[in-house]
Short mmCIF file of C-alpha atoms in Angstrom, two decimals:
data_model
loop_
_atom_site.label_atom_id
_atom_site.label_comp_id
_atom_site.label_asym_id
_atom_site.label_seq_id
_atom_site.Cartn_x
_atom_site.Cartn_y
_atom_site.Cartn_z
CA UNK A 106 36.09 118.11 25.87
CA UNK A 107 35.47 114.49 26.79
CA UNK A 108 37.49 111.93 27.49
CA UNK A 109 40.84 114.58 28.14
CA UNK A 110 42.28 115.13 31.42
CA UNK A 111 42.42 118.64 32.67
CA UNK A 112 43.89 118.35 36.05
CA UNK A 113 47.55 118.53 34.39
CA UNK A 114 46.67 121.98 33.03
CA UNK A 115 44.74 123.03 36.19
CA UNK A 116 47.42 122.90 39.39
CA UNK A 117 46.91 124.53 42.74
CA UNK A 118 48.04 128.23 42.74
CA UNK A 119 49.57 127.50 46.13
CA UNK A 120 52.63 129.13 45.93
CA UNK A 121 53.58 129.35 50.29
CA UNK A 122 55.63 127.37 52.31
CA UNK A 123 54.31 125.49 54.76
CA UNK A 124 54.09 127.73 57.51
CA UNK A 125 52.59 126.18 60.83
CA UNK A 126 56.12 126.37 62.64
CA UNK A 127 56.52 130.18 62.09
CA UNK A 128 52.69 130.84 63.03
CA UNK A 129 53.20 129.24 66.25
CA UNK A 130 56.33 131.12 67.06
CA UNK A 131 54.36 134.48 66.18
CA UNK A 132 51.33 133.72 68.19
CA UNK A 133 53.65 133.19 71.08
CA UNK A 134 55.39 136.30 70.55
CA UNK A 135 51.82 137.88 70.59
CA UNK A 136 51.47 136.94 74.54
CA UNK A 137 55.06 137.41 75.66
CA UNK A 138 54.73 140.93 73.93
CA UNK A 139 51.34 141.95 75.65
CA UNK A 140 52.00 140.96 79.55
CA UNK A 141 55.23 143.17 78.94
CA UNK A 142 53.56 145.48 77.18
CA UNK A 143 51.41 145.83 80.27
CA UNK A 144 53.99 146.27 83.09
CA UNK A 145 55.89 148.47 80.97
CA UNK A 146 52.97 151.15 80.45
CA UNK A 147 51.98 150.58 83.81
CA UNK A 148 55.86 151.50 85.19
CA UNK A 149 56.05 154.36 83.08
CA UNK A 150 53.13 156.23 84.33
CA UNK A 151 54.04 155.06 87.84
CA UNK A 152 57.79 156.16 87.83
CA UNK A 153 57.04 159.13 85.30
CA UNK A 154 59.84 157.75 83.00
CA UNK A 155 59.03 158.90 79.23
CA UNK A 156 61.59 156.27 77.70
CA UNK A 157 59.98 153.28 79.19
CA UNK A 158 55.86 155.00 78.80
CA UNK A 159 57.67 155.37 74.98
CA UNK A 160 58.63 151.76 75.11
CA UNK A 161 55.45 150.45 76.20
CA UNK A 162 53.24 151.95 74.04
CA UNK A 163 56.08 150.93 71.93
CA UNK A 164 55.32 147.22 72.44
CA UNK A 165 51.69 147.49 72.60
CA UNK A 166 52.04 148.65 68.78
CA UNK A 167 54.12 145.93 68.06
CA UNK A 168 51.33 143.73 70.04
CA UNK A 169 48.82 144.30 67.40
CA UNK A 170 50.93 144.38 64.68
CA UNK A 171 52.46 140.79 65.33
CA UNK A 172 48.92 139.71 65.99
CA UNK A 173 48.43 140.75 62.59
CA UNK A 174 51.37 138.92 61.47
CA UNK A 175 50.04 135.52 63.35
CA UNK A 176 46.48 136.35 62.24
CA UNK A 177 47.91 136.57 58.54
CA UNK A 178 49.78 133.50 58.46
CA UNK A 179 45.91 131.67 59.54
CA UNK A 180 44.44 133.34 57.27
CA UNK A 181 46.63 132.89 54.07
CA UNK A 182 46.69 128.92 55.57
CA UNK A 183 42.63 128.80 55.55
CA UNK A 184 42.27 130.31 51.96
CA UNK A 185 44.83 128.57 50.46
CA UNK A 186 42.64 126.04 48.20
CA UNK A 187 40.04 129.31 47.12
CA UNK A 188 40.08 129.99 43.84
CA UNK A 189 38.92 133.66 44.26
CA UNK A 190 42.53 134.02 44.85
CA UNK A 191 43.80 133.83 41.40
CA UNK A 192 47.76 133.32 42.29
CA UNK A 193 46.99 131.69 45.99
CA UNK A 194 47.20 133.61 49.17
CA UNK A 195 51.08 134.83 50.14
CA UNK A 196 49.93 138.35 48.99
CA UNK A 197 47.79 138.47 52.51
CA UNK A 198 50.96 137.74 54.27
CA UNK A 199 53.02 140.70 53.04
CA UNK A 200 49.90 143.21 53.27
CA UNK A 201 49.95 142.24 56.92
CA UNK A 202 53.58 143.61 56.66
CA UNK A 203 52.74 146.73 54.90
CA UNK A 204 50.28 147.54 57.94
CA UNK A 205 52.72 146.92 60.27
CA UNK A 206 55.41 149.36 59.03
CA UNK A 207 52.96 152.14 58.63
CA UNK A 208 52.42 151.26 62.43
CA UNK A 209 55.59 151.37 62.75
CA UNK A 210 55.42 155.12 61.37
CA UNK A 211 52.97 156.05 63.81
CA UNK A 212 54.28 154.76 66.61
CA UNK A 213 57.69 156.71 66.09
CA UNK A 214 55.47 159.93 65.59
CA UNK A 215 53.48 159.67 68.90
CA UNK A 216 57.33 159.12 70.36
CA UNK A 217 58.85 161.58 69.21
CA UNK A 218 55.91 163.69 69.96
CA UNK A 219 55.93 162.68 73.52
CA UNK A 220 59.18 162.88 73.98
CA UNK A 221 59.13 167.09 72.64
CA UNK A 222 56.71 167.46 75.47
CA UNK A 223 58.56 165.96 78.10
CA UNK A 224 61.45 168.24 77.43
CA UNK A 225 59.59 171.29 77.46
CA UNK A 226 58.06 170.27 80.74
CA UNK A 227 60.29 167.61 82.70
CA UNK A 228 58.71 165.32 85.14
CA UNK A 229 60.48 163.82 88.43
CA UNK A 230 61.50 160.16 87.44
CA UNK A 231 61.71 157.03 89.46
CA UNK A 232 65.19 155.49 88.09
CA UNK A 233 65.58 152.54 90.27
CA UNK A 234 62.00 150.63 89.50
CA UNK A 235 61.80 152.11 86.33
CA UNK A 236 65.32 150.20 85.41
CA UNK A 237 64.20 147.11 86.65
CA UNK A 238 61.18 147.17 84.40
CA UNK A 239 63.47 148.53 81.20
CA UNK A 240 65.50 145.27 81.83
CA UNK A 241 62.67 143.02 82.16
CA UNK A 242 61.20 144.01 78.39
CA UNK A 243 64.60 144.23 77.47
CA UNK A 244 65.12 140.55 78.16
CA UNK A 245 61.80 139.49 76.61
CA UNK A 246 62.44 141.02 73.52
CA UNK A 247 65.42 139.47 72.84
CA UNK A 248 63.92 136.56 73.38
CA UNK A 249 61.03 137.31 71.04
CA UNK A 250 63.54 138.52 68.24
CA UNK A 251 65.23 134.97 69.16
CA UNK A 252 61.53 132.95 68.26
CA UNK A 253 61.12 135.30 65.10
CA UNK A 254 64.92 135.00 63.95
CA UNK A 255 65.29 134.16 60.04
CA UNK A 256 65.28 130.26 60.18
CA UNK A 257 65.61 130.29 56.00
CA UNK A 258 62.73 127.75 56.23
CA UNK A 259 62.94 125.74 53.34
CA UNK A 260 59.37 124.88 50.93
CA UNK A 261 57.63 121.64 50.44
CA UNK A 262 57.49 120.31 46.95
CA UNK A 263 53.84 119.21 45.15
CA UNK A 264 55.62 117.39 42.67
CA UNK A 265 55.30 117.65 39.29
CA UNK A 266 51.82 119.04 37.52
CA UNK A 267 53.35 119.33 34.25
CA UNK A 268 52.67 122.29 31.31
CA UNK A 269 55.31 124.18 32.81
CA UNK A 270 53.38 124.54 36.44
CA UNK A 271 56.39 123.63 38.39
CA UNK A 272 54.79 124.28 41.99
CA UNK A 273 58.33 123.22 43.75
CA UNK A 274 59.15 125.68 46.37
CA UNK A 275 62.75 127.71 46.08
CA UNK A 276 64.19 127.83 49.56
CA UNK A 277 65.12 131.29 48.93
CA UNK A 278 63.07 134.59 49.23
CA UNK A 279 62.18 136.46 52.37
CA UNK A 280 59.27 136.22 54.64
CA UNK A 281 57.34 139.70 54.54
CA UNK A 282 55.24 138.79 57.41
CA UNK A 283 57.87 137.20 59.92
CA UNK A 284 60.21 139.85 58.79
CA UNK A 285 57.84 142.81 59.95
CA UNK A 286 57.33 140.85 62.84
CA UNK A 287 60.90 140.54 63.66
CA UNK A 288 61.68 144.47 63.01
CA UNK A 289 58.98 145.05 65.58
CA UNK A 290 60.60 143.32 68.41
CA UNK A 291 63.82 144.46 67.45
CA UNK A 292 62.74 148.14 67.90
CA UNK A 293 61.22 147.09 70.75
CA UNK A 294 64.55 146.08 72.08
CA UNK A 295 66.15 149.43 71.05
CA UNK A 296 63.84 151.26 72.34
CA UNK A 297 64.52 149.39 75.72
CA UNK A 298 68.26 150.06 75.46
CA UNK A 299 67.24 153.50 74.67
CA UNK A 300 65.34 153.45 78.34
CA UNK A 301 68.17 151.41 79.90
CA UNK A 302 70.93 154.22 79.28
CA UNK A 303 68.72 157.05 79.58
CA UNK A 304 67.71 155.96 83.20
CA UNK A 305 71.24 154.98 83.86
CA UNK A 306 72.19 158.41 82.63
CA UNK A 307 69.48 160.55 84.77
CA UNK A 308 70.07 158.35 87.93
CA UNK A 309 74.17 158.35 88.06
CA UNK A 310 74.93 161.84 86.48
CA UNK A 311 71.56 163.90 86.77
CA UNK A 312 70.93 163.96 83.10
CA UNK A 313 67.52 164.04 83.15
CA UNK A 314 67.08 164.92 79.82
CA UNK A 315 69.13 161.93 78.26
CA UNK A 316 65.18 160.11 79.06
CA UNK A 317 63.24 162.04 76.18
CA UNK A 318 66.47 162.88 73.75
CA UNK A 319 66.85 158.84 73.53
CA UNK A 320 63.06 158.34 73.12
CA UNK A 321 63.68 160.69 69.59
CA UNK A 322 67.10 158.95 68.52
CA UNK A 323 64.96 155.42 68.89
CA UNK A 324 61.92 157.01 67.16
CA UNK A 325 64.57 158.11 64.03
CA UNK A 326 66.06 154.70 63.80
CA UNK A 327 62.40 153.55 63.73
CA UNK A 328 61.65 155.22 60.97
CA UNK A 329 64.68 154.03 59.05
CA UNK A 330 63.80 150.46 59.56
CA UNK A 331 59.98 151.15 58.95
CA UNK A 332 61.06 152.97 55.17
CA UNK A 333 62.73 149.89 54.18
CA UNK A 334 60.00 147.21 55.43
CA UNK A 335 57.46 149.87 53.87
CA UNK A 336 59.70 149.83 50.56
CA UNK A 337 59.39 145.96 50.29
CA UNK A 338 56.04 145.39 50.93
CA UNK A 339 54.66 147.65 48.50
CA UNK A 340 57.03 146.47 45.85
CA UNK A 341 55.56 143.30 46.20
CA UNK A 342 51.70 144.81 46.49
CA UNK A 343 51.99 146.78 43.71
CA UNK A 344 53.81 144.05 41.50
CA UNK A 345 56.69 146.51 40.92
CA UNK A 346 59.23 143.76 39.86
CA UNK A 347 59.96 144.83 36.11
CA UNK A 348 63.48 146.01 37.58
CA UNK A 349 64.13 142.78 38.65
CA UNK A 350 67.65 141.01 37.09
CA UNK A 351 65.12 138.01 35.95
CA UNK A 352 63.06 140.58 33.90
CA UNK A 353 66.54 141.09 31.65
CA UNK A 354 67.78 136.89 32.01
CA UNK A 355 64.58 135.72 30.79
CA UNK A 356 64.22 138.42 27.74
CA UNK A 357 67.66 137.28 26.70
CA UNK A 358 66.85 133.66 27.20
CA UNK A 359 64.10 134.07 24.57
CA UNK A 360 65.97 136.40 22.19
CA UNK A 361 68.58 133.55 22.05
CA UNK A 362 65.71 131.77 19.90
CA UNK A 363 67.00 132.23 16.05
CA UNK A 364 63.96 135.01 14.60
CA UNK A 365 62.28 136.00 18.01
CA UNK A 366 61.50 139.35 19.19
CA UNK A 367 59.96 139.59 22.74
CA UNK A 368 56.83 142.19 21.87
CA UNK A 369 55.86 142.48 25.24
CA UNK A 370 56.57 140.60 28.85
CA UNK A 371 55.15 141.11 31.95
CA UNK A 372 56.50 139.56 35.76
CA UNK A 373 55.19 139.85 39.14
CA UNK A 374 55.65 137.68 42.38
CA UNK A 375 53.38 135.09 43.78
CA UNK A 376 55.31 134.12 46.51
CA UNK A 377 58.77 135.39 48.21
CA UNK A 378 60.69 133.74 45.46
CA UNK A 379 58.51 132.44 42.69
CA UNK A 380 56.80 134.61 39.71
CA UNK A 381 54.47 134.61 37.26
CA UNK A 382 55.64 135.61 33.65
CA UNK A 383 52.63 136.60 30.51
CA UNK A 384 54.75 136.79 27.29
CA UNK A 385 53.90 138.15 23.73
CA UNK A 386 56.30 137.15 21.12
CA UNK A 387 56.79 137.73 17.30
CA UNK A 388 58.63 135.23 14.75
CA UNK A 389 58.30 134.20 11.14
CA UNK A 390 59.12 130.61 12.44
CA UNK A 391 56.61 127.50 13.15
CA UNK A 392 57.71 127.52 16.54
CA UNK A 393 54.92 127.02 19.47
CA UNK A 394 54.44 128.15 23.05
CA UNK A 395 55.69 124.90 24.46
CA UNK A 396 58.95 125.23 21.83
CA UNK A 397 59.51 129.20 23.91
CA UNK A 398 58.27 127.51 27.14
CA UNK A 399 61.31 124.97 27.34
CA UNK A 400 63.85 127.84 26.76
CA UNK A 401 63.01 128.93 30.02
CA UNK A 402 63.20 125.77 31.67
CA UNK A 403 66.69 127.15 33.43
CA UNK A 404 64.42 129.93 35.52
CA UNK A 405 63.06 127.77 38.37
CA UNK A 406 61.29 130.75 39.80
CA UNK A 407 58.98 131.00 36.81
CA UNK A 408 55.96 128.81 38.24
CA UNK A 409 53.49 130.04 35.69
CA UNK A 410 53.91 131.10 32.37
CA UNK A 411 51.80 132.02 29.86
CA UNK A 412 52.81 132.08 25.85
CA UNK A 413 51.04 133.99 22.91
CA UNK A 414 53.12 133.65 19.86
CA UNK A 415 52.55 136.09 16.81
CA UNK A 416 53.50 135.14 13.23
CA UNK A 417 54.35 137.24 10.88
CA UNK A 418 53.30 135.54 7.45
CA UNK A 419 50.24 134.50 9.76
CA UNK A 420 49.51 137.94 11.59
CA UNK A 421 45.47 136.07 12.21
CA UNK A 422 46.37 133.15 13.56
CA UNK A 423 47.23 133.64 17.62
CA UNK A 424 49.06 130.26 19.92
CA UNK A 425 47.41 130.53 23.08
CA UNK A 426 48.51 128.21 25.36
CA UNK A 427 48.95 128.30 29.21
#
């Protein structure tokens, strides 16, 4: 249509935070993680202690899954403007948090595993090295846990693009991706306390089988954390939000409109706070999208809505307008 501007109807689909800081943070988590990683696994073949091998191997799971956290955060940055990405990139963020909890799963199976055999057959262990080296990635976790903390980073606002595209960013929502991150190093640091006692325990009172019972109680805790993180992500993957409170706020907000009937509504999230929203609605009235659009102007989160309205006496004609 000449001479009409379409970039007010046509906003970036952009819907992260700016997330440089965070990368950063990740990517050096990545290296403190993997020289650890390496003295640990090294120890624990050396001093035959299964709770720091566990820990190790521990880490160097967590070592490729917070390089897939850092590598995500790139990613979702580089693709941000492609439009093959039809609500903007934050999606790649939390499927890099999926793959890290089922990691998570594995790497509690291949303990607890381990940890079986080494009661079955016990091994001589070397307490006082193999403590040193459990304090040393005990220490470095906690100070990776300390980089990856929740900072509740707040978004950057586009301004205005009109049409009811408010891209503003809500400060709240969580982080997938620095969350799975986080739960990583923080079993990582269990499992080190787990090594810490156990050696502690075989070294003062001859309990030598405190070493692989503590590599199973830090593989079960694992797999608690790794349900929930697992439960999250693939909420958000599969756009299971229709038992969200907002579903209910925003049907009543346009039942509150005198001879409306919501006929159908569908929201999912585009980013760790903000959603899309597609609704079909029935009246006998004259009243247009934009008149159902600014009844919802009270639901910041709603960056993107889309409006059919139905009339009765006019069952033919359709109001599409987005």
């Amino acid at each position: 249509m000449s001479g009409c501007n379409h970039a007010q109807w046509q906003p970036p689909h952009d819907y992260r935070p700016l997330e440089r800081n965070s990368e950063r943070q990740t990517w050096a988590v990545v290296i403190l993680t993997g020289l650890t990683m390496l003295v640990e696994i090294i120890a624990g073949y050396w001093f035959n202690s299964m709770a720091l091998l566990a820990d190790g191997w521990h880490m160097a799971s967590h070592m490729v899954a917070i390089g897939l956290a850092a590598l995500a955060y790139l990613l979702a940055r580089r693709y941000a403007a492609d439009q093959c990405f039809a609500f903007g990139t934050w999606k790649i963020e939390v499927l890099a948090g999926f793959t890290s909890a089922l990691l998570l799963v594995v790497v509690a199976l291949f303990m607890i595993g381990e940890s079986l055999s080494r009661l079955w057959s016990p091994v001589a262990i070397g307490f006082d090295a193999a403590l040193m080296v459990a304090v040393i990635g005990l220490l470095v976790n906690l100070l990776s846990a300390w980089l990856l903390r929740d900072q509740h980073d707040h978004g950057h606002g586009h301004g205005e693009h009109g049409h009811d595209h408010s891209h503003e960013h809500a400060s709240g929502g969580k982080d997938l991706n620095r969350h799975a991150a986080f739960i990583h190093v923080l079993t990582d640091a269990l499992t080190s306390v787990a090594a810490i006692i156990a050696l502690l325990g075989g070294k003062f009172f001859g309990w030598s089988w405190l070493d692989p019972v503590m590599g199973i109680v830090g593989a079960l805790v694992i797999l608690v954390w790794a349900r929930g993180l697992l439960r999250d992500t693939a909420k958000a993957l599969l756009d299971r939000e229709m038992d969200d409170p907002l579903v209910h706020r925003v049907r009543e907000a346009l039942q509150e409109v005198p001879d409306t009937e919501v006929a159908d509504l569908h929201l999912w999230r585009v980013g760790r706070s903000q959603y899309s929203c597609i609704l079909s609605l029935v009246t006998h009235q004259a009243h247009t999208a934009d008149h159902y659009k600014a009844a919802l102007q009270g639901f910041p989160q709603l960056v993107h809505i889309t409006v059919e309205v139905n009339r009765c006496d006019e069952s033919a004609h359709l109001d599409h307008r987005q």
